[in-house]
Amino acid sequence: MNHVVVVGAGLAGIRSVEALRSRGFSGRITLVGEERHRPYDRPPLSKAVLLGTADSSFVDSDLEAMRVEHRPGVSAKGLRAGVLETTEGEIAYDGLVIATGAEPIRLPGEGRQHVLRTLDDSLELRARLVADARVTVIGAGWIGAEVATAARTAGCRVTVVEAGPAPLAHVLGPEVGGDTVPWYEGMDLRLDTMVAAVEEGGVRLVDGDFVEADVVVSGIGVRPAVEWLAGSDIDLHNGVVTDEHLRTSLPNVVAVGDCAAWWSRRFHTRLRVEHWDTALNAPEVAVATLLGDEAVYDPVPYFWSEQFGHMVQYAGHHAGARLLRRGDPSAAKWSVCWLTDTDRLAGVLTVNRPRDLVQGRRIIESGQRLDPLRLEDPEVGIRDCVV
Ligand code: FAD
């Protein structure tokens, strides 16, 4: 293999480049990225950058020292065997890493609508979060909650419109999501409320009401950025389909990060996880696969969010598991666990309790059984509940 092309210069892209060089690949590497910036981290965009305590979040990687041909401002347009088609012509490859991430879903309507995906999005939005501005955030998910946090900190008058019965209900369920409702104190949180369109001067709701706003931010989710692959032969289904080695249906092509839907050996299902830890760690496996080694990507997915002064962390995949609380959700620190029908830990969510997160993630990895009665006592460490 002489030439590896990496498409997408986000975290998964740059980590792929680093993994290629650290595994001793000495051939040519081309990094193609739609954005004009050099690679940067996205989590600070809705935290430090939006709050104004940082102006950028560039990753500390020396592309020149790694002998990478970086092609900023170039978009991939299509894929044929051995050839990537781009806005700047065709690039032949021996190996290809697809790392094009995800793109925000926008609502219909002609009104100005901010989204938060890029550094430029974050800096533009930050400039508009000024005291007394009426800010409407659509979606009380991870991004929506963090934007609401920054807007409130800036002294804005914040409305949050959420289609579901509670914040975060689609990922945590309405019961646990409901525990975060008090965090929205001082804001106008409207649950079970659907937006029809973003119009001039505000947001039109499905029931006809109009919410006036100076700034509208849509945080209603993302979709994998794989439209450019539509005409190619690669398998697509909720992203680029891969096996447990992150190999796609095309020879010498792997996929990583937000755009990849990989087969999880651990959870016996296909997972596509739009979180930092996946973009950080999957490239090591994808590159090993590309270079002919037998690596398997089989993590316990992990993410965190910083909202309203709380550190929220989650590990696992808890579909179909039952909920068990550890501690009072109105207290400063609490967590919840999800147990399988054989009392194995499927997922853990912690609020200001990092120890539960660390122990919980290890227990999920090991698959040990827990004593549910002991687990209900937040004073007992999760690892001390193993039976
Ligand atoms: P991306 O970071 O999206 O990078 C993909 C790159 O590919 C982009 O630069 C894009 O422009 C480029 N691209 C797309 N299409 C093409 C094309 N056709 N041709 C060339 N280039 C293309 N996760 C957490 O776990 N915790 C957090 O607190 C957290 N906070 C976040 C806050 C924000 C505001 C955002 C946006 C995300 C956050 N995440 C968080 C998620 C995490 O940042 C993502 O999972 C991670 O960035 C995914 O990396 P990626 O490289 O797969 O995709």
Tab-separated table of C-alpha atoms and ligand atoms in Angstrom:
chain	number	residue	atom	x	y	z
A	1	MET	CA	0.000	0.000	0.000
A	2	ASN	CA	1.623	3.227	-1.157
A	3	HIS	CA	-1.020	5.923	-0.851
A	4	VAL	CA	-3.696	6.244	1.834
A	5	VAL	CA	-6.332	8.936	1.470
A	6	VAL	CA	-8.266	10.070	4.535
A	7	VAL	CA	-11.527	11.910	3.762
A	8	GLY	CA	-12.718	14.251	6.493
A	9	ALA	CA	-10.265	16.285	8.561
A	10	GLY	CA	-12.081	16.134	11.887
A	11	LEU	CA	-10.921	14.223	14.963
A	12	ALA	CA	-11.416	10.785	13.387
A	13	GLY	CA	-9.512	11.938	10.302
A	14	ILE	CA	-6.510	13.310	12.155
A	15	ARG	CA	-6.412	10.327	14.495
A	16	SER	CA	-6.323	8.068	11.420
A	17	VAL	CA	-3.332	9.948	10.089
A	18	GLU	CA	-1.574	9.677	13.454
A	19	ALA	CA	-2.354	5.961	13.674
A	20	LEU	CA	-0.958	5.351	10.181
A	21	ARG	CA	2.343	6.950	11.087
A	22	SER	CA	2.562	5.415	14.562
A	23	ARG	CA	2.040	1.972	12.982
A	24	GLY	CA	4.999	2.603	10.727
A	25	PHE	CA	3.192	3.360	7.471
A	26	SER	CA	5.774	5.301	5.486
A	27	GLY	CA	3.866	5.832	2.236
A	28	ARG	CA	1.996	8.887	1.046
A	29	ILE	CA	-0.939	10.241	3.084
A	30	THR	CA	-3.473	12.740	1.741
A	31	LEU	CA	-5.985	14.323	4.117
A	32	VAL	CA	-8.982	15.797	2.293
A	33	GLY	CA	-11.251	18.105	4.299
A	34	GLU	CA	-14.151	20.328	3.396
A	35	GLU	CA	-13.365	22.867	6.113
A	36	ARG	CA	-10.708	25.492	5.613
A	37	HIS	CA	-9.352	25.113	9.157
A	38	ARG	CA	-6.781	22.638	10.283
A	39	PRO	CA	-8.294	19.818	12.421
A	40	TYR	CA	-9.897	20.815	15.712
A	41	ASP	CA	-11.939	19.307	18.521
A	42	ARG	CA	-15.680	19.910	18.602
A	43	PRO	CA	-16.680	19.436	22.284
A	44	PRO	CA	-15.272	22.855	23.308
A	45	LEU	CA	-17.432	24.538	20.636
A	46	SER	CA	-20.514	24.268	22.841
A	47	LYS	CA	-18.536	24.809	26.070
A	48	ALA	CA	-15.361	26.920	26.406
A	49	VAL	CA	-15.551	28.538	22.951
A	50	LEU	CA	-19.249	29.399	23.270
A	51	LEU	CA	-18.741	30.619	26.828
A	52	GLY	CA	-15.903	32.836	25.620
A	53	THR	CA	-13.132	31.267	27.681
A	54	ALA	CA	-11.375	29.898	24.564
A	55	ASP	CA	-11.262	31.048	20.946
A	56	SER	CA	-10.359	27.811	19.253
A	57	SER	CA	-9.749	24.122	19.895
A	58	PHE	CA	-7.165	23.084	17.301
A	59	VAL	CA	-5.677	19.663	17.877
A	60	ASP	CA	-2.017	19.545	18.705
A	61	SER	CA	-0.772	17.624	15.629
A	62	ASP	CA	2.024	18.535	13.279
A	63	LEU	CA	0.782	17.647	9.788
A	64	GLU	CA	4.039	18.735	8.214
A	65	ALA	CA	6.156	16.587	10.513
A	66	MET	CA	3.903	13.620	9.689
A	67	ARG	CA	4.392	14.321	5.963
A	68	VAL	CA	0.674	14.689	5.314
A	69	GLU	CA	-0.638	16.401	2.219
A	70	HIS	CA	-3.511	18.356	3.730
A	71	ARG	CA	-6.122	19.529	1.210
A	72	PRO	CA	-8.354	21.980	3.113
A	73	GLY	CA	-11.456	23.344	1.419
A	74	VAL	CA	-11.753	20.247	-0.781
A	75	SER	CA	-14.920	18.116	-0.737
A	76	ALA	CA	-15.259	14.500	-1.706
A	77	LYS	CA	-17.969	14.086	-4.321
A	78	GLY	CA	-17.940	10.398	-5.180
A	79	LEU	CA	-16.098	7.116	-4.940
A	80	ARG	CA	-15.094	4.461	-7.472
A	81	ALA	CA	-12.806	1.501	-6.853
A	82	GLY	CA	-9.395	3.055	-6.206
A	83	VAL	CA	-10.481	6.610	-6.997
A	84	LEU	CA	-11.866	9.411	-4.841
A	85	GLU	CA	-13.671	12.113	-6.787
A	86	THR	CA	-13.365	15.565	-5.287
A	87	THR	CA	-14.214	19.165	-6.096
A	88	GLU	CA	-10.554	19.537	-7.115
A	89	GLY	CA	-10.311	16.470	-9.344
A	90	GLU	CA	-9.710	12.765	-8.825
A	91	ILE	CA	-7.319	11.241	-6.310
A	92	ALA	CA	-6.185	7.640	-6.758
A	93	TYR	CA	-5.787	5.647	-3.544
A	94	ASP	CA	-4.551	2.247	-2.407
A	95	GLY	CA	-6.329	2.585	0.947
A	96	LEU	CA	-9.137	4.932	1.982
A	97	VAL	CA	-10.406	6.051	5.394
A	98	ILE	CA	-13.886	7.577	5.367
A	99	ALA	CA	-14.201	10.034	8.272
A	100	THR	CA	-16.707	12.600	7.048
A	101	GLY	CA	-18.566	12.812	10.359
A	102	ALA	CA	-22.079	14.160	10.616
A	103	GLU	CA	-23.975	17.299	9.705
A	104	PRO	CA	-26.722	19.108	11.593
A	105	ILE	CA	-30.347	18.673	10.601
A	106	ARG	CA	-32.056	22.000	9.919
A	107	LEU	CA	-35.691	22.930	10.316
A	108	PRO	CA	-37.753	24.311	7.469
A	109	GLY	CA	-38.313	28.057	7.155
A	110	GLU	CA	-36.708	31.217	5.838
A	111	GLY	CA	-35.747	32.732	9.206
A	112	ARG	CA	-32.123	32.788	10.341
A	113	GLN	CA	-31.269	29.553	12.083
A	114	HIS	CA	-27.981	28.842	13.833
A	115	VAL	CA	-26.610	25.343	14.098
A	116	LEU	CA	-23.533	24.304	16.050
A	117	ARG	CA	-21.120	21.996	14.302
A	118	THR	CA	-18.090	24.006	13.226
A	119	LEU	CA	-15.719	26.475	14.824
A	120	ASP	CA	-17.200	29.189	12.595
A	121	ASP	CA	-20.737	28.243	13.793
A	122	SER	CA	-19.601	28.598	17.385
A	123	LEU	CA	-17.894	31.969	16.941
A	124	GLU	CA	-20.897	33.340	14.999
A	125	LEU	CA	-23.333	32.210	17.656
A	126	ARG	CA	-21.164	33.454	20.506
A	127	ALA	CA	-21.219	36.969	19.039
A	128	ARG	CA	-25.024	36.936	19.273
A	129	LEU	CA	-25.311	35.666	22.841
A	130	VAL	CA	-25.499	39.050	24.553
A	131	ALA	CA	-27.337	40.152	27.680
A	132	ASP	CA	-31.117	40.319	27.282
A	133	ALA	CA	-31.140	38.812	23.787
A	134	ARG	CA	-34.147	36.532	23.355
A	135	VAL	CA	-32.648	33.168	22.462
A	136	THR	CA	-34.783	30.212	21.420
A	137	VAL	CA	-33.075	26.848	21.428
A	138	ILE	CA	-34.898	24.102	19.551
A	139	GLY	CA	-34.195	20.690	21.040
A	140	ALA	CA	-33.287	19.879	24.656
A	141	GLY	CA	-30.706	17.258	23.730
A	142	TRP	CA	-26.969	17.367	24.531
A	143	ILE	CA	-26.167	20.302	22.266
A	144	GLY	CA	-29.382	22.183	23.111
A	145	ALA	CA	-28.685	21.936	26.841
A	146	GLU	CA	-25.114	23.168	26.427
A	147	VAL	CA	-26.202	26.079	24.222
A	148	ALA	CA	-28.889	26.985	26.778
A	149	THR	CA	-26.193	26.897	29.483
A	150	ALA	CA	-23.985	29.329	27.546
A	151	ALA	CA	-26.908	31.592	26.660
A	152	ARG	CA	-28.039	31.783	30.287
A	153	THR	CA	-24.472	32.488	31.419
A	154	ALA	CA	-24.344	35.363	28.913
A	155	GLY	CA	-27.523	36.827	30.451
A	156	CYS	CA	-29.840	35.988	27.566
A	157	ARG	CA	-33.559	35.330	27.982
A	158	VAL	CA	-33.741	31.676	27.027
A	159	THR	CA	-36.614	29.604	25.682
A	160	VAL	CA	-36.053	25.914	25.016
A	161	VAL	CA	-38.572	24.133	22.802
A	162	GLU	CA	-38.526	20.343	22.970
A	163	ALA	CA	-40.752	17.967	21.005
A	164	GLY	CA	-40.409	15.138	23.537
A	165	PRO	CA	-41.876	14.824	27.036
A	166	ALA	CA	-38.558	15.657	28.759
A	167	PRO	CA	-35.055	16.871	27.946
A	168	LEU	CA	-32.876	14.048	26.630
A	169	ALA	CA	-35.889	11.721	26.585
A	170	HIS	CA	-34.870	10.125	23.286
A	171	VAL	CA	-31.552	8.910	24.743
A	172	LEU	CA	-32.229	8.478	28.456
A	173	GLY	CA	-35.987	7.914	28.499
A	174	PRO	CA	-38.567	10.377	29.868
A	175	GLU	CA	-38.053	9.395	33.505
A	176	VAL	CA	-34.320	10.129	33.703
A	177	GLY	CA	-34.601	13.018	31.247
A	178	GLY	CA	-37.314	14.433	33.510
A	179	ASP	CA	-34.806	14.569	36.371
A	180	THR	CA	-32.973	17.319	34.501
A	181	VAL	CA	-36.021	19.606	34.170
A	182	PRO	CA	-35.142	21.601	37.349
A	183	TRP	CA	-31.806	22.503	35.721
A	184	TYR	CA	-33.780	24.739	33.325
A	185	GLU	CA	-34.883	27.040	36.150
A	186	GLY	CA	-35.123	30.645	34.985
A	187	MET	CA	-35.707	29.553	31.398
A	188	ASP	CA	-38.917	28.953	29.517
A	189	LEU	CA	-38.771	25.204	28.879
A	190	ARG	CA	-41.614	24.058	26.627
A	191	LEU	CA	-41.971	20.285	26.477
A	192	ASP	CA	-44.132	18.279	24.055
A	193	THR	CA	-43.900	21.244	21.722
A	194	MET	CA	-43.164	20.904	18.017
A	195	VAL	CA	-41.682	23.593	15.834
A	196	ALA	CA	-43.135	23.908	12.335
A	197	ALA	CA	-40.678	26.438	10.902
A	198	VAL	CA	-38.117	29.104	11.694
A	199	GLU	CA	-39.511	32.390	10.466
A	200	GLU	CA	-38.358	35.993	10.418
A	201	GLY	CA	-38.275	37.125	14.063
A	202	GLY	CA	-38.890	33.767	15.702
A	203	VAL	CA	-40.243	30.275	15.623
A	204	ARG	CA	-43.657	29.080	14.394
A	205	LEU	CA	-45.007	26.166	16.402
A	206	VAL	CA	-47.107	23.370	14.949
A	207	ASP	CA	-50.128	24.561	16.969
A	208	GLY	CA	-49.842	27.971	15.262
A	209	ASP	CA	-48.279	29.876	18.184
A	210	PHE	CA	-45.281	32.090	17.495
A	211	VAL	CA	-42.267	32.358	19.837
A	212	GLU	CA	-40.467	35.658	19.241
A	213	ALA	CA	-36.703	35.421	19.242
A	214	ASP	CA	-33.630	37.454	18.329
A	215	VAL	CA	-31.553	34.308	17.984
A	216	VAL	CA	-32.769	30.826	16.991
A	217	VAL	CA	-30.528	27.796	17.456
A	218	SER	CA	-31.491	24.366	16.129
A	219	GLY	CA	-30.097	21.469	18.120
A	220	ILE	CA	-32.341	18.732	16.787
A	221	GLY	CA	-29.669	16.233	15.856
A	222	VAL	CA	-27.315	15.320	13.069
A	223	ARG	CA	-27.225	12.891	10.212
A	224	PRO	CA	-24.162	11.033	8.933
A	225	ALA	CA	-22.383	13.046	6.217
A	226	VAL	CA	-22.489	10.352	3.557
A	227	GLU	CA	-24.578	11.920	0.794
A	228	TRP	CA	-21.451	12.186	-1.323
A	229	LEU	CA	-21.331	8.353	-1.375
A	230	ALA	CA	-24.855	7.952	-2.742
A	231	GLY	CA	-23.857	6.941	-6.270
A	232	SER	CA	-21.041	4.599	-5.222
A	233	ASP	CA	-21.258	0.855	-4.559
A	234	ILE	CA	-20.596	1.109	-0.833
A	235	ASP	CA	-23.194	-0.209	1.647
A	236	LEU	CA	-24.978	2.655	3.395
A	237	HIS	CA	-27.543	2.267	6.127
A	238	ASN	CA	-27.652	4.946	8.815
A	239	GLY	CA	-24.080	5.815	7.811
A	240	VAL	CA	-21.347	3.733	6.258
A	241	VAL	CA	-21.909	0.096	7.181
A	242	THR	CA	-18.809	-1.648	8.555
A	243	ASP	CA	-17.968	-4.948	10.173
A	244	GLU	CA	-16.342	-5.213	13.599
A	245	HIS	CA	-12.960	-4.442	12.013
A	246	LEU	CA	-14.387	-1.174	10.619
A	247	ARG	CA	-14.057	-2.559	7.102
A	248	THR	CA	-16.673	-1.319	4.636
A	249	SER	CA	-18.210	-3.291	1.763
A	250	LEU	CA	-15.489	-1.978	-0.605
A	251	PRO	CA	-11.961	-3.413	-0.632
A	252	ASN	CA	-9.296	-1.359	1.175
A	253	VAL	CA	-11.870	1.125	2.462
A	254	VAL	CA	-12.554	1.605	6.192
A	255	ALA	CA	-14.856	4.055	7.991
A	256	VAL	CA	-14.599	5.713	11.408
A	257	GLY	CA	-16.240	8.266	13.704
A	258	ASP	CA	-19.708	9.790	13.459
A	259	CYS	CA	-20.299	8.504	9.924
A	260	ALA	CA	-19.589	4.816	10.639
A	261	ALA	CA	-22.183	2.228	11.709
A	262	TRP	CA	-20.087	-0.667	12.962
A	263	TRP	CA	-21.047	-4.164	14.072
A	264	SER	CA	-20.725	-4.383	17.863
A	265	ARG	CA	-19.580	-7.826	18.964
A	266	ARG	CA	-20.365	-6.902	22.571
A	267	PHE	CA	-23.930	-5.661	22.060
A	268	HIS	CA	-24.834	-7.872	19.057
A	269	THR	CA	-26.138	-4.943	17.082
A	270	ARG	CA	-24.962	-2.251	14.733
A	271	LEU	CA	-23.957	0.953	16.522
A	272	ARG	CA	-23.309	4.429	15.226
A	273	VAL	CA	-22.126	6.631	18.059
A	274	GLU	CA	-21.835	10.374	17.536
A	275	HIS	CA	-19.381	10.977	20.338
A	276	TRP	CA	-15.803	12.049	20.813
A	277	ASP	CA	-14.462	8.833	22.340
A	278	THR	CA	-15.399	6.884	19.206
A	279	ALA	CA	-13.696	9.389	16.903
A	280	LEU	CA	-10.651	9.240	19.185
A	281	ASN	CA	-10.234	5.480	19.432
A	282	ALA	CA	-11.823	3.822	16.387
A	283	PRO	CA	-9.118	5.056	13.961
A	284	GLU	CA	-6.451	2.888	15.622
A	285	VAL	CA	-8.505	-0.213	14.740
A	286	ALA	CA	-9.524	1.008	11.273
A	287	VAL	CA	-5.925	1.701	10.337
A	288	ALA	CA	-4.765	-1.674	11.689
A	289	THR	CA	-7.419	-3.289	9.468
A	290	LEU	CA	-6.332	-1.261	6.472
A	291	LEU	CA	-2.731	-2.343	6.998
A	292	GLY	CA	-3.731	-6.014	7.192
A	293	ASP	CA	-3.831	-6.650	10.972
A	294	GLU	CA	-6.686	-8.431	12.793
A	295	ALA	CA	-8.020	-5.718	15.111
A	296	VAL	CA	-11.578	-5.527	16.459
A	297	TYR	CA	-13.414	-2.385	17.548
A	298	ASP	CA	-15.531	-3.400	20.522
A	299	PRO	CA	-15.781	-0.517	22.999
A	300	VAL	CA	-18.298	0.282	25.684
A	301	PRO	CA	-19.445	3.605	24.188
A	302	TYR	CA	-18.780	6.658	26.378
A	303	PHE	CA	-19.658	10.335	26.296
A	304	TRP	CA	-19.964	13.334	28.547
A	305	SER	CA	-21.781	16.641	28.604
A	306	GLU	CA	-21.305	19.743	30.722
A	307	GLN	CA	-24.616	21.453	31.321
A	308	PHE	CA	-25.984	23.910	33.889
A	309	GLY	CA	-22.964	23.353	36.135
A	310	HIS	CA	-23.249	19.553	36.061
A	311	MET	CA	-20.794	17.018	34.675
A	312	VAL	CA	-22.966	14.377	33.043
A	313	GLN	CA	-21.316	11.150	31.853
A	314	TYR	CA	-22.667	8.016	30.265
A	315	ALA	CA	-21.220	4.639	29.351
A	316	GLY	CA	-22.877	1.622	27.777
A	317	HIS	CA	-25.779	0.807	25.525
A	318	HIS	CA	-28.916	0.224	27.558
A	319	ALA	CA	-31.697	-0.495	25.029
A	320	GLY	CA	-34.245	-2.802	26.648
A	321	ALA	CA	-32.597	-2.762	30.109
A	322	ARG	CA	-34.342	-1.773	33.372
A	323	LEU	CA	-33.668	1.402	35.284
A	324	LEU	CA	-32.235	1.475	38.796
A	325	ARG	CA	-31.485	4.695	40.683
A	326	ARG	CA	-28.512	5.464	42.870
A	327	GLY	CA	-29.271	8.545	44.884
A	328	ASP	CA	-31.807	11.348	44.827
A	329	PRO	CA	-31.902	13.165	41.471
A	330	SER	CA	-32.661	16.454	43.202
A	331	ALA	CA	-29.296	16.211	45.000
A	332	ALA	CA	-26.030	17.559	43.595
A	333	LYS	CA	-24.670	14.101	42.773
A	334	TRP	CA	-26.543	11.046	41.578
A	335	SER	CA	-26.441	8.287	39.056
A	336	VAL	CA	-28.638	5.716	37.416
A	337	CYS	CA	-27.859	2.251	36.175
A	338	TRP	CA	-29.601	0.099	33.605
A	339	LEU	CA	-29.546	-3.651	34.310
A	340	THR	CA	-30.225	-6.542	31.946
A	341	ASP	CA	-32.629	-9.319	32.931
A	342	THR	CA	-29.625	-11.296	34.241
A	343	ASP	CA	-28.490	-8.331	36.401
A	344	ARG	CA	-25.591	-7.357	34.181
A	345	LEU	CA	-24.872	-3.649	33.855
A	346	ALA	CA	-25.929	-2.362	30.417
A	347	GLY	CA	-25.507	1.375	30.959
A	348	VAL	CA	-24.636	3.938	33.602
A	349	LEU	CA	-25.396	7.661	33.698
A	350	THR	CA	-23.690	9.772	36.308
A	351	VAL	CA	-24.195	13.369	37.404
A	352	ASN	CA	-21.121	14.737	39.202
A	353	ARG	CA	-20.168	11.178	40.186
A	354	PRO	CA	-17.139	10.278	38.046
A	355	ARG	CA	-16.243	7.329	40.276
A	356	ASP	CA	-19.508	5.569	39.374
A	357	LEU	CA	-18.759	6.205	35.725
A	358	VAL	CA	-15.276	4.723	35.834
A	359	GLN	CA	-16.322	1.686	37.857
A	360	GLY	CA	-19.521	1.218	35.864
A	361	ARG	CA	-17.747	1.281	32.529
A	362	ARG	CA	-15.298	-1.391	33.725
A	363	ILE	CA	-18.129	-3.590	35.010
A	364	ILE	CA	-19.956	-3.295	31.690
A	365	GLU	CA	-16.747	-4.315	29.954
A	366	SER	CA	-16.246	-7.325	32.206
A	367	GLY	CA	-19.904	-8.411	32.076
A	368	GLN	CA	-20.006	-9.295	35.803
A	369	ARG	CA	-23.340	-9.760	37.622
A	370	LEU	CA	-24.415	-7.199	40.211
A	371	ASP	CA	-26.586	-7.337	43.323
A	372	PRO	CA	-29.427	-4.899	42.491
A	373	LEU	CA	-30.285	-4.285	46.184
A	374	ARG	CA	-26.760	-3.205	47.052
A	375	LEU	CA	-26.549	-1.182	43.860
A	376	GLU	CA	-29.465	0.979	44.983
A	377	ASP	CA	-27.334	2.284	47.846
A	378	PRO	CA	-25.261	5.175	46.432
A	379	GLU	CA	-22.814	4.854	49.340
A	380	VAL	CA	-21.723	1.428	48.058
A	381	GLY	CA	-19.290	1.569	45.136
A	382	ILE	CA	-20.540	-0.109	41.949
A	383	ARG	CA	-17.592	-2.504	41.955
A	384	ASP	CA	-18.539	-3.605	45.472
A	385	CYS	CA	-21.920	-4.779	44.156
A	386	VAL	CA	-20.420	-7.572	42.042
A	387	VAL	CA	-21.764	-10.985	43.087
B	1	FAD	P1	-16.430	15.457	12.453
B	1	FAD	O1	-15.837	16.052	13.657
B	1	FAD	O2	-17.787	15.908	12.010
B	1	FAD	O3	-15.407	15.673	11.221
B	1	FAD	C1	-15.764	15.330	9.917
B	1	FAD	C2	-15.090	16.288	8.972
B	1	FAD	O4	-15.335	15.852	7.645
B	1	FAD	C3	-15.629	17.707	9.048
B	1	FAD	O5	-14.573	18.616	9.143
B	1	FAD	C4	-16.393	17.869	7.741
B	1	FAD	O6	-16.362	19.201	7.232
B	1	FAD	C5	-15.640	16.949	6.824
B	1	FAD	N1	-16.437	16.496	5.686
B	1	FAD	C6	-17.749	16.172	5.651
B	1	FAD	N2	-18.131	15.802	4.417
B	1	FAD	C7	-17.016	15.893	3.655
B	1	FAD	C8	-16.762	15.637	2.281
B	1	FAD	N3	-17.713	15.196	1.449
B	1	FAD	N4	-15.512	15.850	1.827
B	1	FAD	C9	-14.506	16.278	2.650
B	1	FAD	N5	-14.707	16.538	3.942
B	1	FAD	C10	-15.939	16.338	4.445
B	1	FAD	N6	-18.967	14.295	22.142
B	1	FAD	C11	-18.788	13.930	23.437
B	1	FAD	O7	-18.553	12.767	23.711
B	1	FAD	N7	-18.883	14.859	24.440
B	1	FAD	C12	-19.149	16.164	24.197
B	1	FAD	O8	-19.224	16.955	25.119
B	1	FAD	C13	-19.345	16.570	22.849
B	1	FAD	N8	-19.618	17.861	22.563
B	1	FAD	C14	-19.823	18.242	21.275
B	1	FAD	C15	-20.130	19.559	20.993
B	1	FAD	C16	-20.365	19.971	19.700
B	1	FAD	C17	-20.702	21.390	19.413
B	1	FAD	C18	-20.312	19.026	18.631
B	1	FAD	C19	-20.598	19.455	17.215
B	1	FAD	C20	-20.009	17.705	18.905
B	1	FAD	C21	-19.749	17.296	20.219
B	1	FAD	N9	-19.432	15.973	20.527
B	1	FAD	C22	-19.241	15.593	21.829
B	1	FAD	C23	-19.341	14.965	19.460
B	1	FAD	C24	-17.932	14.820	18.898
B	1	FAD	O9	-17.330	16.057	18.735
B	1	FAD	C25	-18.035	14.084	17.569
B	1	FAD	O10	-18.447	12.778	17.840
B	1	FAD	C26	-16.719	14.079	16.814
B	1	FAD	O11	-16.382	15.368	16.416
B	1	FAD	C27	-16.815	13.186	15.584
B	1	FAD	O12	-15.627	13.254	14.888
B	1	FAD	P2	-15.572	12.852	13.360
B	1	FAD	O13	-14.153	13.113	12.954
B	1	FAD	O14	-16.171	11.535	13.146
B	1	FAD	O15	-16.539	13.879	12.592
